[in-house]
Amino acid sequence: MSGSPNMSAGTEGSAAKGDPLLQIIGLTVEFPQFGAASRPALNNVDFSIARGEVVGLVGESGSGKTTLARSIMQLVPEPGYISGGRVLFEGRDLGTLGPSELRQLRGREISMIISNPRGELDPLQTVGNQIGNVLRAHTPLDGAGIRARALELLRQVSIPAPERRINAYPHELSGGMAQRVVMAIALACSPKLVVSDDATSGLDVTVQAQVLELMRDLVTGFGTSLLFVTRDIGITAHYCDRVAVIYAGEIVEEGPRDAFFENPRHPYSILLLSAFAQNERLRRYWLGDTTAGASRAREQGCPFANRCVRVQDRCRVENPERREFGRGHFAKCHYPVER
């Protein structure tokens, strides 16, 4: 895997030199609550992905990862809605596109892989038909051309005996093969961006490693950018060029992979890393008291203040600004970790 790309600082994300493929500016997504004000699931998020880049978005359950992934696709689950900010894809504001334009965009230029392949595949259609549906919708192929392309895609995702599997139904596939079929569907039209939403979480470790290697090789071969959403920060160390950490709907740290793992700056990033650490002293220090300040509900200030072992009064009243700690390495923290 190639090293981390050069990053240039900017107020609208840490994109590589030149215009980013995807640019998210001040994105806020809210969900209404009965008898109370709407609750933001994403809060003023700035984020970007360069062409050909593999970016890992990591955070615990409920941090806003899936909401961000679906916001890119303009598929925020109801009753949620985008209340502020923009999602730009090749300079186009996706929020201004109509339903038919978005349908043409999804699958052809941006595609998504979800964590439950059996939930995404139609149990009443064969694998070949489901790949063919995407090809019919977004390419001029038909008949023999569709079948030939479907077989080619099955070979590319390492499905054994593709001539037989093309006529198989989803229930006849293992979990790993079903996920490979979903990958084939996602890559059918050679999209410019693939969003993988925890796509390997339901697989056993051996199959997960195979699928991750395959996914990385395929997006590299297709020249496709990849947003890899995951709860496992260890995966990002092996498969991503850049890492972004999300907590309570805000990206609290992001940077090139090597810089991030060599010198994490945000206390939450270290909390995540400590979960995988073999150093017991580090684990005890960062996991020993995660309730610091928990008696005060967060109304303003840093979203991590109620759990941070470094919390001070300023953290509870003032949300930190995004600061740069090296080329392309940013964090939002009043009292970042120094080494």
mmCIF file of C-alpha atoms in Angstrom:
data_model
loop_
_atom_site.group_PDB
_atom_site.id
_atom_site.type_symbol
_atom_site.label_atom_id
_atom_site.label_comp_id
_atom_site.label_asym_id
_atom_site.label_seq_id
_atom_site.Cartn_x
_atom_site.Cartn_y
_atom_site.Cartn_z
ATOM 1 C CA MET A 1 0.000 0.000 0.000
ATOM 2 C CA SER A 2 1.341 3.427 -0.856
ATOM 3 C CA GLY A 3 2.249 5.948 1.828
ATOM 4 C CA SER A 4 0.015 8.772 2.918
ATOM 5 C CA PRO A 5 -0.523 11.435 0.274
ATOM 6 C CA ASN A 6 0.647 14.980 0.802
ATOM 7 C CA MET A 7 -2.006 17.129 2.430
ATOM 8 C CA SER A 8 -2.524 20.867 2.275
ATOM 9 C CA ALA A 9 -4.144 22.844 5.064
ATOM 10 C CA GLY A 10 -7.424 24.601 4.447
ATOM 11 C CA THR A 11 -10.496 25.812 6.204
ATOM 12 C CA GLU A 12 -12.735 23.396 4.361
ATOM 13 C CA GLY A 13 -10.945 20.101 4.999
ATOM 14 C CA SER A 14 -7.552 18.556 4.521
ATOM 15 C CA ALA A 15 -7.756 17.649 0.841
ATOM 16 C CA ALA A 16 -4.768 16.707 -1.205
ATOM 17 C CA LYS A 17 -3.288 19.234 -3.563
ATOM 18 C CA GLY A 18 -5.875 20.290 -6.115
ATOM 19 C CA ASP A 19 -9.636 20.089 -5.872
ATOM 20 C CA PRO A 20 -10.894 17.186 -3.729
ATOM 21 C CA LEU A 21 -13.277 14.646 -5.195
ATOM 22 C CA LEU A 22 -15.618 14.990 -2.204
ATOM 23 C CA GLN A 23 -15.852 18.051 -0.003
ATOM 24 C CA ILE A 24 -18.140 18.380 3.017
ATOM 25 C CA ILE A 25 -18.480 21.892 4.387
ATOM 26 C CA GLY A 26 -20.163 22.679 7.707
ATOM 27 C CA LEU A 27 -22.505 19.706 7.486
ATOM 28 C CA THR A 28 -25.145 19.508 10.233
ATOM 29 C CA VAL A 29 -27.741 16.734 10.381
ATOM 30 C CA GLU A 30 -30.543 16.795 12.949
ATOM 31 C CA PHE A 31 -33.157 14.355 14.207
ATOM 32 C CA PRO A 32 -36.391 15.705 15.735
ATOM 33 C CA GLN A 33 -37.274 14.714 19.286
ATOM 34 C CA PHE A 34 -40.776 14.616 20.716
ATOM 35 C CA GLY A 35 -41.299 17.532 23.076
ATOM 36 C CA ALA A 36 -37.719 18.772 22.723
ATOM 37 C CA ALA A 37 -35.435 20.557 20.307
ATOM 38 C CA SER A 38 -33.953 18.630 17.400
ATOM 39 C CA ARG A 39 -30.821 16.698 18.256
ATOM 40 C CA PRO A 40 -27.782 17.084 15.986
ATOM 41 C CA ALA A 41 -26.317 13.777 14.842
ATOM 42 C CA LEU A 42 -23.634 15.666 12.918
ATOM 43 C CA ASN A 43 -22.460 19.082 14.015
ATOM 44 C CA ASN A 44 -20.720 21.412 11.568
ATOM 45 C CA VAL A 45 -18.557 18.709 9.969
ATOM 46 C CA ASP A 46 -15.781 19.674 7.551
ATOM 47 C CA PHE A 47 -14.266 16.757 5.650
ATOM 48 C CA SER A 48 -12.815 15.925 2.247
ATOM 49 C CA ILE A 49 -11.547 13.000 0.185
ATOM 50 C CA ALA A 50 -8.992 13.313 -2.580
ATOM 51 C CA ARG A 51 -9.102 11.393 -5.838
ATOM 52 C CA GLY A 52 -7.794 7.865 -5.433
ATOM 53 C CA GLU A 53 -7.534 8.209 -1.652
ATOM 54 C CA VAL A 54 -8.555 5.580 0.914
ATOM 55 C CA VAL A 55 -9.836 7.314 4.053
ATOM 56 C CA GLY A 56 -10.808 5.555 7.274
ATOM 57 C CA LEU A 57 -13.620 7.091 9.343
ATOM 58 C CA VAL A 58 -13.509 5.565 12.810
ATOM 59 C CA GLY A 59 -15.588 5.973 15.950
ATOM 60 C CA GLU A 60 -17.719 4.062 18.405
ATOM 61 C CA SER A 61 -21.356 3.103 17.824
ATOM 62 C CA GLY A 62 -23.605 6.159 17.809
ATOM 63 C CA SER A 63 -20.812 8.593 16.937
ATOM 64 C CA GLY A 64 -22.351 9.617 13.607
ATOM 65 C CA LYS A 65 -20.354 7.458 11.176
ATOM 66 C CA THR A 66 -23.334 5.984 9.344
ATOM 67 C CA THR A 67 -25.177 9.310 9.337
ATOM 68 C CA LEU A 68 -22.183 10.904 7.620
ATOM 69 C CA ALA A 69 -21.940 8.047 5.115
ATOM 70 C CA ARG A 70 -25.632 8.291 4.242
ATOM 71 C CA SER A 71 -25.490 12.082 4.070
ATOM 72 C CA ILE A 72 -22.927 11.769 1.295
ATOM 73 C CA MET A 73 -25.458 9.666 -0.608
ATOM 74 C CA GLN A 74 -28.227 12.132 0.310
ATOM 75 C CA LEU A 75 -29.989 9.249 2.056
ATOM 76 C CA VAL A 76 -30.357 10.510 5.630
ATOM 77 C CA PRO A 77 -32.876 8.165 7.288
ATOM 78 C CA GLU A 78 -36.176 9.817 8.156
ATOM 79 C CA PRO A 79 -37.083 11.797 10.167
ATOM 80 C CA GLY A 80 -33.514 13.103 10.081
ATOM 81 C CA TYR A 81 -32.638 15.961 7.766
ATOM 82 C CA ILE A 82 -29.655 18.043 6.670
ATOM 83 C CA SER A 83 -30.134 21.382 8.427
ATOM 84 C CA GLY A 84 -26.924 23.085 7.339
ATOM 85 C CA GLY A 85 -23.809 22.822 5.231
ATOM 86 C CA ARG A 86 -23.072 21.348 1.829
ATOM 87 C CA VAL A 87 -21.873 18.100 0.273
ATOM 88 C CA LEU A 88 -19.887 18.798 -2.896
ATOM 89 C CA PHE A 89 -18.972 16.034 -5.328
ATOM 90 C CA GLU A 90 -16.638 17.225 -8.086
ATOM 91 C CA GLY A 91 -17.831 20.721 -7.218
ATOM 92 C CA ARG A 92 -21.536 19.867 -7.541
ATOM 93 C CA ASP A 93 -23.716 20.555 -4.530
ATOM 94 C CA LEU A 94 -25.572 17.263 -4.086
ATOM 95 C CA GLY A 95 -28.214 18.960 -1.954
ATOM 96 C CA THR A 96 -29.431 20.876 -4.999
ATOM 97 C CA LEU A 97 -29.948 17.778 -7.199
ATOM 98 C CA GLY A 98 -33.398 16.359 -7.853
ATOM 99 C CA PRO A 99 -34.436 12.724 -7.299
ATOM 100 C CA SER A 100 -33.734 11.626 -10.885
ATOM 101 C CA GLU A 101 -30.292 13.242 -10.886
ATOM 102 C CA LEU A 102 -29.437 11.566 -7.578
ATOM 103 C CA ARG A 103 -30.573 8.174 -8.904
ATOM 104 C CA GLN A 104 -28.216 8.579 -11.852
ATOM 105 C CA LEU A 105 -25.383 9.584 -9.535
ATOM 106 C CA ARG A 106 -25.828 6.679 -7.097
ATOM 107 C CA GLY A 107 -24.324 3.506 -8.464
ATOM 108 C CA ARG A 108 -22.635 5.170 -11.398
ATOM 109 C CA GLU A 109 -20.421 7.767 -9.687
ATOM 110 C CA ILE A 110 -20.917 7.065 -5.978
ATOM 111 C CA SER A 111 -21.743 3.636 -4.612
ATOM 112 C CA MET A 112 -22.155 2.170 -1.151
ATOM 113 C CA ILE A 113 -21.348 -1.153 0.523
ATOM 114 C CA ILE A 114 -23.222 -1.883 3.743
ATOM 115 C CA SER A 115 -22.433 -4.249 6.611
ATOM 116 C CA ASN A 116 -25.339 -6.635 5.969
ATOM 117 C CA PRO A 117 -24.987 -8.002 2.426
ATOM 118 C CA ARG A 118 -27.992 -10.306 2.791
ATOM 119 C CA GLY A 119 -30.093 -7.294 3.665
ATOM 120 C CA GLU A 120 -28.909 -5.498 0.545
ATOM 121 C CA LEU A 121 -29.334 -8.396 -1.883
ATOM 122 C CA ASP A 122 -32.777 -9.306 -3.208
ATOM 123 C CA PRO A 123 -33.510 -12.899 -2.092
ATOM 124 C CA LEU A 124 -35.799 -13.440 -5.122
ATOM 125 C CA GLN A 125 -33.253 -12.547 -7.798
ATOM 126 C CA THR A 126 -30.111 -14.323 -8.905
ATOM 127 C CA VAL A 127 -26.700 -12.764 -8.463
ATOM 128 C CA GLY A 128 -26.451 -12.186 -12.219
ATOM 129 C CA ASN A 129 -29.795 -10.370 -12.370
ATOM 130 C CA GLN A 130 -28.866 -8.073 -9.510
ATOM 131 C CA ILE A 131 -25.569 -7.063 -11.092
ATOM 132 C CA GLY A 132 -27.394 -6.731 -14.410
ATOM 133 C CA ASN A 133 -29.953 -4.329 -12.916
ATOM 134 C CA VAL A 134 -27.188 -1.854 -12.097
ATOM 135 C CA LEU A 135 -25.587 -2.244 -15.516
ATOM 136 C CA ARG A 136 -28.919 -1.744 -17.291
ATOM 137 C CA ALA A 137 -29.621 1.417 -15.282
ATOM 138 C CA HIS A 138 -26.242 3.080 -15.816
ATOM 139 C CA THR A 139 -24.600 1.653 -18.957
ATOM 140 C CA PRO A 140 -25.577 1.041 -22.598
ATOM 141 C CA LEU A 141 -24.954 -2.704 -22.200
ATOM 142 C CA ASP A 142 -27.719 -5.256 -22.700
ATOM 143 C CA GLY A 143 -28.139 -8.996 -23.204
ATOM 144 C CA ALA A 144 -24.874 -10.813 -23.741
ATOM 145 C CA GLY A 145 -22.871 -7.704 -22.864
ATOM 146 C CA ILE A 146 -24.437 -7.535 -19.403
ATOM 147 C CA ARG A 147 -23.779 -11.205 -18.722
ATOM 148 C CA ALA A 148 -20.172 -10.916 -19.876
ATOM 149 C CA ARG A 149 -19.606 -7.874 -17.658
ATOM 150 C CA ALA A 150 -21.286 -9.584 -14.676
ATOM 151 C CA LEU A 151 -19.007 -12.607 -15.076
ATOM 152 C CA GLU A 152 -15.988 -10.328 -15.318
ATOM 153 C CA LEU A 153 -16.983 -8.578 -12.099
ATOM 154 C CA LEU A 154 -17.491 -11.875 -10.266
ATOM 155 C CA ARG A 155 -14.011 -12.937 -11.314
ATOM 156 C CA GLN A 156 -12.563 -9.622 -10.163
ATOM 157 C CA VAL A 157 -14.026 -10.078 -6.672
ATOM 158 C CA SER A 158 -12.633 -13.636 -6.572
ATOM 159 C CA ILE A 159 -15.941 -15.519 -6.613
ATOM 160 C CA PRO A 160 -15.126 -19.186 -7.351
ATOM 161 C CA ALA A 161 -16.860 -20.785 -10.357
ATOM 162 C CA PRO A 162 -18.482 -17.514 -11.524
ATOM 163 C CA GLU A 163 -20.314 -19.271 -14.400
ATOM 164 C CA ARG A 164 -22.239 -21.212 -11.760
ATOM 165 C CA ARG A 165 -22.532 -18.493 -9.112
ATOM 166 C CA ILE A 166 -24.028 -16.015 -11.556
ATOM 167 C CA ASN A 167 -27.223 -18.095 -11.430
ATOM 168 C CA ALA A 168 -27.160 -18.526 -7.641
ATOM 169 C CA TYR A 169 -29.556 -16.871 -5.186
ATOM 170 C CA PRO A 170 -28.264 -14.985 -2.113
ATOM 171 C CA HIS A 171 -29.259 -17.753 0.318
ATOM 172 C CA GLU A 172 -26.937 -20.114 -1.567
ATOM 173 C CA LEU A 173 -23.893 -17.955 -0.787
ATOM 174 C CA SER A 174 -21.705 -17.789 2.305
ATOM 175 C CA GLY A 175 -21.413 -14.462 4.131
ATOM 176 C CA GLY A 176 -18.040 -13.764 2.565
ATOM 177 C CA MET A 177 -19.284 -14.538 -0.954
ATOM 178 C CA ALA A 178 -22.405 -12.414 -0.420
ATOM 179 C CA GLN A 179 -20.196 -9.484 0.583
ATOM 180 C CA ARG A 180 -18.073 -10.010 -2.541
ATOM 181 C CA VAL A 181 -21.218 -9.903 -4.684
ATOM 182 C CA VAL A 182 -22.193 -6.609 -3.035
ATOM 183 C CA MET A 183 -18.704 -5.317 -3.853
ATOM 184 C CA ALA A 184 -19.163 -6.399 -7.474
ATOM 185 C CA ILE A 185 -22.441 -4.485 -7.627
ATOM 186 C CA ALA A 186 -20.816 -1.410 -6.065
ATOM 187 C CA LEU A 187 -17.950 -1.475 -8.584
ATOM 188 C CA ALA A 188 -20.052 -2.451 -11.612
ATOM 189 C CA CYS A 189 -19.956 1.019 -13.177
ATOM 190 C CA SER A 190 -16.429 1.937 -12.041
ATOM 191 C CA PRO A 191 -17.629 4.661 -9.638
ATOM 192 C CA LYS A 192 -15.366 7.492 -8.576
ATOM 193 C CA LEU A 193 -16.198 7.064 -4.883
ATOM 194 C CA VAL A 194 -17.145 3.988 -2.865
ATOM 195 C CA VAL A 195 -18.547 4.382 0.659
ATOM 196 C CA SER A 196 -18.056 1.249 2.750
ATOM 197 C CA ASP A 197 -20.218 1.402 5.876
ATOM 198 C CA ASP A 198 -18.676 -1.127 8.296
ATOM 199 C CA ALA A 199 -18.822 -3.591 5.412
ATOM 200 C CA THR A 200 -16.722 -6.323 7.025
ATOM 201 C CA SER A 201 -18.014 -6.211 10.606
ATOM 202 C CA GLY A 202 -20.181 -9.326 10.288
ATOM 203 C CA LEU A 203 -17.448 -11.555 8.861
ATOM 204 C CA ASP A 204 -15.056 -13.815 10.731
ATOM 205 C CA VAL A 205 -11.473 -12.589 11.048
ATOM 206 C CA THR A 206 -9.990 -14.659 8.207
ATOM 207 C CA VAL A 207 -12.709 -13.758 5.704
ATOM 208 C CA GLN A 208 -12.626 -10.140 6.883
ATOM 209 C CA ALA A 209 -8.914 -9.895 6.089
ATOM 210 C CA GLN A 210 -9.466 -11.407 2.636
ATOM 211 C CA VAL A 211 -12.314 -9.019 1.834
ATOM 212 C CA LEU A 212 -10.357 -5.991 3.087
ATOM 213 C CA GLU A 213 -7.344 -6.877 0.951
ATOM 214 C CA LEU A 214 -9.599 -7.433 -2.045
ATOM 215 C CA MET A 215 -11.466 -4.168 -1.496
ATOM 216 C CA ARG A 216 -8.254 -2.177 -1.271
ATOM 217 C CA ASP A 217 -6.779 -3.832 -4.375
ATOM 218 C CA LEU A 218 -9.980 -3.296 -6.351
ATOM 219 C CA VAL A 219 -10.416 0.394 -5.544
ATOM 220 C CA THR A 220 -6.729 0.932 -6.329
ATOM 221 C CA GLY A 221 -7.111 -0.932 -9.620
ATOM 222 C CA PHE A 222 -10.250 0.989 -10.554
ATOM 223 C CA GLY A 223 -8.705 4.332 -9.518
ATOM 224 C CA THR A 224 -11.599 4.760 -7.098
ATOM 225 C CA SER A 225 -11.630 6.745 -3.857
ATOM 226 C CA LEU A 226 -12.832 4.861 -0.788
ATOM 227 C CA LEU A 227 -14.381 6.058 2.460
ATOM 228 C CA PHE A 228 -14.007 3.146 4.856
ATOM 229 C CA VAL A 229 -16.318 3.513 7.861
ATOM 230 C CA THR A 230 -15.386 1.271 10.774
ATOM 231 C CA ARG A 231 -15.414 0.828 14.554
ATOM 232 C CA ASP A 232 -12.031 -0.910 14.412
ATOM 233 C CA ILE A 233 -9.203 1.606 14.439
ATOM 234 C CA GLY A 234 -6.722 -1.222 13.832
ATOM 235 C CA ILE A 235 -8.126 -1.761 10.340
ATOM 236 C CA THR A 236 -7.350 1.832 9.362
ATOM 237 C CA ALA A 237 -3.672 1.304 10.203
ATOM 238 C CA HIS A 238 -3.363 -1.368 7.531
ATOM 239 C CA TYR A 239 -5.747 -0.312 4.761
ATOM 240 C CA CYS A 240 -6.121 3.486 4.760
ATOM 241 C CA ASP A 241 -4.069 6.452 3.561
ATOM 242 C CA ARG A 242 -5.702 8.851 5.996
ATOM 243 C CA VAL A 243 -7.661 8.500 9.248
ATOM 244 C CA ALA A 244 -10.512 10.622 10.602
ATOM 245 C CA VAL A 245 -11.880 10.118 14.132
ATOM 246 C CA ILE A 246 -15.496 11.062 14.811
ATOM 247 C CA TYR A 247 -17.072 11.531 18.232
ATOM 248 C CA ALA A 248 -20.592 12.779 19.072
ATOM 249 C CA GLY A 249 -21.134 14.005 15.527
ATOM 250 C CA GLU A 250 -17.867 15.934 15.227
ATOM 251 C CA ILE A 251 -14.585 14.965 13.591
ATOM 252 C CA VAL A 252 -12.169 15.496 16.465
ATOM 253 C CA GLU A 253 -8.960 14.455 14.698
ATOM 254 C CA GLU A 254 -7.787 13.587 11.204
ATOM 255 C CA GLY A 255 -4.511 13.192 9.449
ATOM 256 C CA PRO A 256 -2.265 11.055 7.257
ATOM 257 C CA ARG A 257 -2.115 7.497 8.584
ATOM 258 C CA ASP A 258 1.512 7.494 9.692
ATOM 259 C CA ALA A 259 1.345 10.899 11.381
ATOM 260 C CA PHE A 260 -1.862 9.950 13.169
ATOM 261 C CA PHE A 261 -0.592 6.671 14.599
ATOM 262 C CA GLU A 262 2.854 8.000 15.447
ATOM 263 C CA ASN A 263 1.562 11.066 17.289
ATOM 264 C CA PRO A 264 -2.195 11.125 18.039
ATOM 265 C CA ARG A 265 -3.261 14.443 19.531
ATOM 266 C CA HIS A 266 -6.836 14.117 20.725
ATOM 267 C CA PRO A 267 -7.543 12.298 24.032
ATOM 268 C CA TYR A 268 -10.390 10.380 22.397
ATOM 269 C CA SER A 269 -8.053 9.083 19.669
ATOM 270 C CA ILE A 270 -5.744 7.739 22.370
ATOM 271 C CA LEU A 271 -8.718 6.211 24.155
ATOM 272 C CA LEU A 272 -9.547 4.309 20.968
ATOM 273 C CA LEU A 273 -5.938 3.285 20.449
ATOM 274 C CA SER A 274 -5.634 2.121 24.045
ATOM 275 C CA ALA A 275 -8.364 -0.441 23.427
ATOM 276 C CA PHE A 276 -5.918 -2.207 21.101
ATOM 277 C CA ALA A 277 -2.768 -1.503 23.121
ATOM 278 C CA GLN A 278 -0.734 -4.229 24.811
ATOM 279 C CA ASN A 279 0.737 -1.706 27.239
ATOM 280 C CA GLU A 280 -1.199 -2.216 30.491
ATOM 281 C CA ARG A 281 -0.013 1.076 31.972
ATOM 282 C CA LEU A 282 -1.399 2.985 29.003
ATOM 283 C CA ARG A 283 -4.644 1.062 29.156
ATOM 284 C CA ARG A 284 -5.093 1.722 32.879
ATOM 285 C CA TYR A 285 -4.318 5.414 32.495
ATOM 286 C CA TRP A 286 -6.710 6.071 29.643
ATOM 287 C CA LEU A 287 -9.430 3.641 30.650
ATOM 288 C CA GLY A 288 -9.211 4.078 34.412
ATOM 289 C CA ASP A 289 -11.634 6.992 34.680
ATOM 290 C CA THR A 290 -13.796 7.792 31.683
ATOM 291 C CA THR A 291 -16.427 9.609 33.759
ATOM 292 C CA ALA A 292 -14.456 12.777 34.469
ATOM 293 C CA GLY A 293 -16.911 15.647 34.506
ATOM 294 C CA ALA A 294 -19.838 13.329 33.804
ATOM 295 C CA SER A 295 -22.003 14.989 36.430
ATOM 296 C CA ARG A 296 -22.492 17.961 34.126
ATOM 297 C CA ALA A 297 -24.518 17.350 30.980
ATOM 298 C CA ARG A 298 -23.032 18.860 27.863
ATOM 299 C CA GLU A 299 -24.868 21.945 26.681
ATOM 300 C CA GLN A 300 -21.869 23.599 25.087
ATOM 301 C CA GLY A 301 -18.149 23.163 24.939
ATOM 302 C CA CYS A 302 -16.154 20.143 23.799
ATOM 303 C CA PRO A 303 -18.314 17.074 23.075
ATOM 304 C CA PHE A 304 -15.744 14.841 24.778
ATOM 305 C CA ALA A 305 -15.490 16.904 27.979
ATOM 306 C CA ASN A 306 -17.667 14.576 30.054
ATOM 307 C CA ARG A 307 -15.364 11.603 29.402
ATOM 308 C CA CYS A 308 -11.941 13.209 29.036
ATOM 309 C CA VAL A 309 -9.247 12.584 31.652
ATOM 310 C CA ARG A 310 -7.656 15.940 30.692
ATOM 311 C CA VAL A 311 -10.818 18.016 31.065
ATOM 312 C CA GLN A 312 -10.589 21.558 32.449
ATOM 313 C CA ASP A 313 -13.217 24.240 32.984
ATOM 314 C CA ARG A 314 -12.584 25.792 29.571
ATOM 315 C CA CYS A 315 -13.480 22.502 27.886
ATOM 316 C CA ARG A 316 -17.011 22.576 29.316
ATOM 317 C CA VAL A 317 -17.897 26.013 27.987
ATOM 318 C CA GLU A 318 -15.911 26.445 24.762
ATOM 319 C CA ASN A 319 -15.877 24.069 21.802
ATOM 320 C CA PRO A 320 -12.278 23.945 20.555
ATOM 321 C CA GLU A 321 -11.313 25.165 17.119
ATOM 322 C CA ARG A 322 -9.747 22.895 14.551
ATOM 323 C CA ARG A 323 -5.954 23.194 14.861
ATOM 324 C CA GLU A 324 -3.151 21.935 12.644
ATOM 325 C CA PHE A 325 -0.318 19.943 14.239
ATOM 326 C CA GLY A 326 1.563 19.003 11.102
ATOM 327 C CA ARG A 327 0.971 18.839 7.392
ATOM 328 C CA GLY A 328 -2.617 17.631 7.028
ATOM 329 C CA HIS A 329 -2.872 16.585 10.710
ATOM 330 C CA PHE A 330 -5.719 18.335 12.540
ATOM 331 C CA ALA A 331 -7.407 17.989 15.922
ATOM 332 C CA LYS A 332 -10.061 19.830 17.913
ATOM 333 C CA CYS A 333 -8.756 20.024 21.484
ATOM 334 C CA HIS A 334 -7.881 22.809 23.938
ATOM 335 C CA TYR A 335 -5.303 20.616 25.674
ATOM 336 C CA PRO A 336 -3.959 18.196 23.059
ATOM 337 C CA VAL A 337 -1.663 15.355 23.992
ATOM 338 C CA GLU A 338 1.995 16.384 23.697
ATOM 339 C CA ARG A 339 4.931 14.010 23.356
#
